[in-house]
Each structure stands twice: as C-alpha cells, then as structure tokens.
Amino acid sequence: MRILISPAKKMISDPDSMEILGLPVFLEQTREILRYLQGLSYESCRKLWGCNDRIARENYERIAGMNLERGLTPAILAYEGIAYRYMAPSVFANGEFAYVQEHLRILSGFYGVLKPMDGVAMYRLEMQAKASVAGTKDLYEYWGERLYREVRGEQCIVNLASREYSRCVEKYLTPEDRYLTCVFGELIGEKVVQKGVYAKMARGEMVRFLAERGAQEPEEMREFNRLGYCFDEKRSDAETYVFLREK
C-alpha cells in the first residue's frame, strides 16, 4: 500500500532533532528548479509565489543561498500544515516512523516525491505555480510521468492528497492500477461536501491511524472513526472511500 499526501506551505528548519535517512530521489530535477528560481527577479518570484512582500523577501533570500545537501530537516518534520499537526509525527513511536517511511510519500512541486525521512530545505513552491522550468509551461508538464512512475507498483495507491497534487498521478493511471481516494465530508442535503480545514485534519489523522495499526490493506481504513468521521459504505465504492462527519 502506497499512501500519498500533499506538502504544506508552512515549513520549519530542524536539522538536529532527528537524522535524515537519505536525499530525495529527484534531487537533480530539484537542482534544475532551484537554478530556474535563482534566475528570476524578485518581482517575478513574488508573482510566482503569490504571497505578501514579507514572505516573498524571506523566500527570495532563502533560495539565493539554498544548500540541497546540508543542514536538512526530515520532510515529515519540516512541514507544519494542518494535516501534519494532526499526523503529529513528532510523537511517533519508532515503529510508526518505520511504517510511514515504507508506505507514505509526500508529493511536492519542488522535490517531486519525498519519503518522510528524506532531508529537505525550506522552500516555497506550489505544484500549480506557473514555473516554466526547462521550457515547460508549468510544473505539471515539467514533472510529467515521473511522480506516477515513482509511486506505482504497490498493491494499492491510497490518495490522501489534495486535487492540486493528486492530479500529478491520476493523469497517468492505467487499468492495472488500484487507486483509492478518501473523501472526508459532511452531508448537506444528499450531497457530500468536503470542508478544507476538516478534510486536512482528517487526512493527517488517517496517516496516524494507519501507522499506529501498521495497516497493510486499504480495507483497514474502513475502521477509521476519529474526529467524528465514520466510514459510509453506502456512498463508497472500489475507487472512493467516503467518511462522513456529524455536523
């Protein structure tokens, strides 16, 4: 089982708490993206990042001196978004770190695909950014099939990523692939509606749930009952597991 999750915009640097276990598999591509960013003006970077001046200045200075091989933080500890707070890797037991290292993959516009214990530098680059690296129109075109090829080959790919990132894999799926997306929503009338913050919380909590159980089969996700969510068999099928939350 391969579990996919999105990165987070907010990151921290913590090279001392835990040693990294390796470097990202697409490090050469990351170098190419970094060279592209370093060649942009400040205003071009700010527009690409779509952020305020303070954040843009901070990241512009960061890329100027970025080292992709030293002073790195394990990816799973570097991201600080809502999903990662609910995943709470800082309090994982050793067996849970081993589980996510084997099964979890983080999709990234800058790094492509990350194992949880890969060393990363702090960066800002969303997958949907219009970065014309190596003559491509955007990062989706730049990465192409690479991310799919890196995560395929397992019995099942479990998608806990947002649409921005999951589409990098979905575009290249074949009939032989089993691809299972988890939907965390609420019933509004008869329609299942996902609310961003709650869905992010649940994605992180689901990773923790699977790691604590050492789950090997996607069917084990049906037992997930945290944050008020329960599996809805009636609205689920072989490609989508729906979890409903009481309002």
XYZ file of C-alpha atoms in Angstrom:
247
model
C 0.000 0.000 0.000
C 1.357 3.408 -1.010
C -0.176 6.442 0.714
C 0.027 9.859 -0.958
C -0.254 13.182 0.848
C 0.296 16.836 -0.045
C 3.070 19.014 1.400
C 2.337 22.192 3.362
C 3.220 25.817 2.645
C 4.468 26.426 6.163
C 7.805 24.797 6.975
C 10.371 24.795 9.754
C 14.058 24.009 9.863
C 15.037 21.426 12.489
C 18.197 19.586 11.450
C 19.044 18.480 14.987
C 16.039 16.574 16.384
C 16.361 13.579 14.059
C 18.815 12.445 11.407
C 17.714 12.225 7.810
C 17.839 8.808 6.152
C 18.564 9.957 2.623
C 18.150 12.587 -0.062
C 15.153 12.998 -2.395
C 15.057 10.706 -5.400
C 14.598 13.605 -7.855
C 17.379 15.795 -6.474
C 18.794 16.582 -9.935
C 15.397 17.894 -11.049
C 15.181 19.931 -7.842
C 18.563 21.471 -8.662
C 17.200 22.462 -12.061
C 14.114 24.059 -10.490
C 16.309 25.892 -7.979
C 18.503 27.292 -10.775
C 15.349 28.481 -12.522
C 14.142 30.254 -9.372
C 17.565 31.801 -8.759
C 17.456 33.252 -12.270
C 14.192 35.119 -11.640
C 13.917 38.689 -10.418
C 12.404 39.388 -7.024
C 9.154 40.624 -8.570
C 8.882 37.524 -10.752
C 9.372 35.287 -7.725
C 6.801 37.192 -5.696
C 4.281 36.817 -8.506
C 5.078 33.117 -8.856
C 4.622 32.528 -5.131
C 1.516 34.686 -4.833
C 2.400 35.893 -1.346
C 2.931 39.133 0.546
C 6.179 41.090 0.467
C 7.472 39.812 3.811
C 7.136 36.158 2.829
C 8.478 36.838 -0.660
C 11.591 38.609 0.687
C 12.239 35.797 3.127
C 11.993 33.128 0.429
C 13.932 35.117 -2.155
C 16.836 35.376 0.264
C 16.434 31.693 1.112
C 16.784 30.441 -2.461
C 19.833 32.628 -3.056
C 21.872 30.618 -0.561
C 19.991 27.315 -0.551
C 22.023 24.156 0.031
C 20.200 20.984 -1.023
C 22.578 18.628 0.781
C 23.411 20.230 4.143
C 21.502 21.441 7.183
C 18.414 19.491 6.131
C 15.271 18.524 8.052
C 13.397 15.214 7.656
C 10.469 16.037 5.371
C 7.809 14.742 7.730
C 9.073 17.090 10.459
C 9.679 20.045 8.126
C 6.058 20.558 7.074
C 3.810 22.337 9.567
C 0.396 22.451 7.919
C -2.865 21.258 9.448
C -2.556 17.698 8.139
C 0.919 17.350 9.660
C -0.194 18.737 13.005
C -2.869 16.060 13.200
C -0.489 13.404 11.941
C 1.776 14.500 14.831
C 4.982 12.772 13.675
C 6.970 14.390 16.485
C 5.386 11.894 18.890
C 5.564 8.834 16.628
C 6.984 5.659 18.107
C 9.845 4.007 16.219
C 7.518 1.513 14.574
C 5.344 4.324 13.259
C 8.328 6.078 11.690
C 9.303 2.808 10.017
C 5.740 2.391 8.747
C 5.472 5.831 7.150
C 8.969 5.566 5.695
C 7.855 2.426 3.868
C 4.307 3.413 2.905
C 3.907 7.225 2.889
C 5.006 9.519 0.058
C 4.779 13.312 0.059
C 4.166 14.936 -3.330
C 5.983 18.238 -3.858
C 6.265 20.848 -6.589
C 9.929 21.412 -5.665
C 11.075 17.882 -4.789
C 8.658 15.718 -6.774
C 8.251 12.756 -4.417
C 9.599 12.560 -0.881
C 9.997 9.753 1.601
C 9.214 11.012 5.114
C 12.824 10.846 6.272
C 14.349 12.451 3.176
C 16.247 15.612 4.012
C 14.719 18.834 2.705
C 15.499 22.540 2.768
C 12.828 25.117 3.468
C 11.226 26.257 0.208
C 8.062 27.785 -1.211
C 6.705 26.403 -4.474
C 3.229 25.034 -5.042
C 2.616 22.462 -7.751
C 0.150 24.752 -9.520
C 2.701 27.573 -9.817
C 3.315 28.700 -13.410
C 7.022 27.905 -13.328
C 8.410 27.470 -16.851
C 11.330 25.215 -15.934
C 13.377 23.856 -18.863
C 10.920 25.332 -21.362
C 7.813 23.684 -19.921
C 4.628 25.674 -19.348
C 4.245 24.678 -15.681
C 5.325 22.145 -13.055
C 2.724 19.601 -14.120
C 4.341 19.458 -17.544
C 7.837 19.544 -16.057
C 7.296 16.566 -13.770
C 5.243 14.668 -16.336
C 5.021 10.929 -15.601
C 7.924 10.912 -13.137
C 5.824 11.119 -9.992
C 3.430 8.399 -11.112
C 6.298 6.082 -12.040
C 7.876 6.639 -8.630
C 4.763 5.763 -6.589
C 3.245 2.977 -8.703
C 3.945 -0.718 -8.301
C 2.209 -1.230 -4.982
C -0.947 -3.283 -4.493
C -2.914 -0.069 -3.985
C -2.266 3.668 -4.116
C -4.230 5.445 -1.380
C -4.835 9.094 -2.201
C -4.919 11.455 0.776
C -3.565 14.374 -1.269
C -5.404 17.467 -2.436
C -6.504 17.748 -6.056
C -3.580 20.088 -6.804
C -1.161 17.232 -6.130
C -3.152 14.066 -6.808
C -3.681 15.050 -10.452
C 0.080 14.557 -10.988
C -0.514 10.836 -10.511
C -4.110 10.398 -11.670
C -3.389 11.580 -15.204
C -1.138 8.575 -15.805
C -3.044 5.769 -14.107
C -3.566 2.562 -16.068
C -6.357 -0.040 -15.810
C -3.939 -2.241 -13.854
C -3.589 0.320 -11.059
C -5.779 0.246 -7.982
C -6.214 3.856 -6.921
C -8.335 4.662 -3.892
C -9.274 8.223 -2.898
C -10.506 9.100 0.594
C -13.230 11.733 0.852
C -13.838 13.352 4.247
C -17.072 15.291 4.153
C -20.421 16.257 5.591
C -23.889 15.647 4.234
C -25.607 18.797 3.039
C -28.956 17.589 1.810
C -27.943 14.488 -0.098
C -24.613 15.887 -1.261
C -21.255 15.060 0.335
C -19.312 18.304 0.800
C -15.659 18.449 1.854
C -14.635 21.407 4.023
C -10.977 22.254 3.600
C -9.775 22.514 7.189
C -11.664 19.456 8.422
C -10.541 17.379 5.429
C -6.895 18.318 6.064
C -7.251 17.376 9.712
C -8.715 14.015 8.761
C -6.009 13.247 6.189
C -3.309 13.715 8.784
C -5.258 11.747 11.371
C -5.744 8.926 8.864
C -1.980 8.623 8.347
C -1.525 8.416 12.117
C -4.332 5.826 12.364
C -2.742 3.621 9.693
C 0.736 3.963 11.208
C -0.475 3.057 14.701
C -2.167 -0.062 13.320
C 0.665 -0.958 10.972
C -2.058 -1.330 8.340
C -1.166 -3.362 5.259
C -4.526 -3.454 3.473
C -6.566 -0.416 2.399
C -9.730 -2.072 3.735
C -8.422 -1.365 7.226
C -9.220 2.304 6.639
C -12.902 1.441 6.975
C -12.348 1.249 10.750
C -11.297 4.911 10.928
C -13.545 6.689 13.435
C -11.653 9.762 14.575
C -12.568 13.468 14.583
C -16.218 12.492 14.307
C -15.798 10.697 10.961
C -17.191 7.265 10.158
C -16.972 5.163 7.005
C -20.085 5.396 4.834
C -20.405 2.111 2.998
C -23.467 3.198 1.022
C -21.662 6.141 -0.602
C -18.314 4.358 -1.028
C -17.114 2.161 -3.853
C -13.936 0.442 -5.055
C -12.353 3.760 -6.080
C -13.619 6.093 -3.354
C -13.924 5.656 0.403
C -16.332 8.211 1.858
C -16.112 9.208 5.516
C -18.898 11.374 6.895
C -18.645 13.721 9.829
C -21.531 14.670 12.067
C -22.144 18.421 11.954
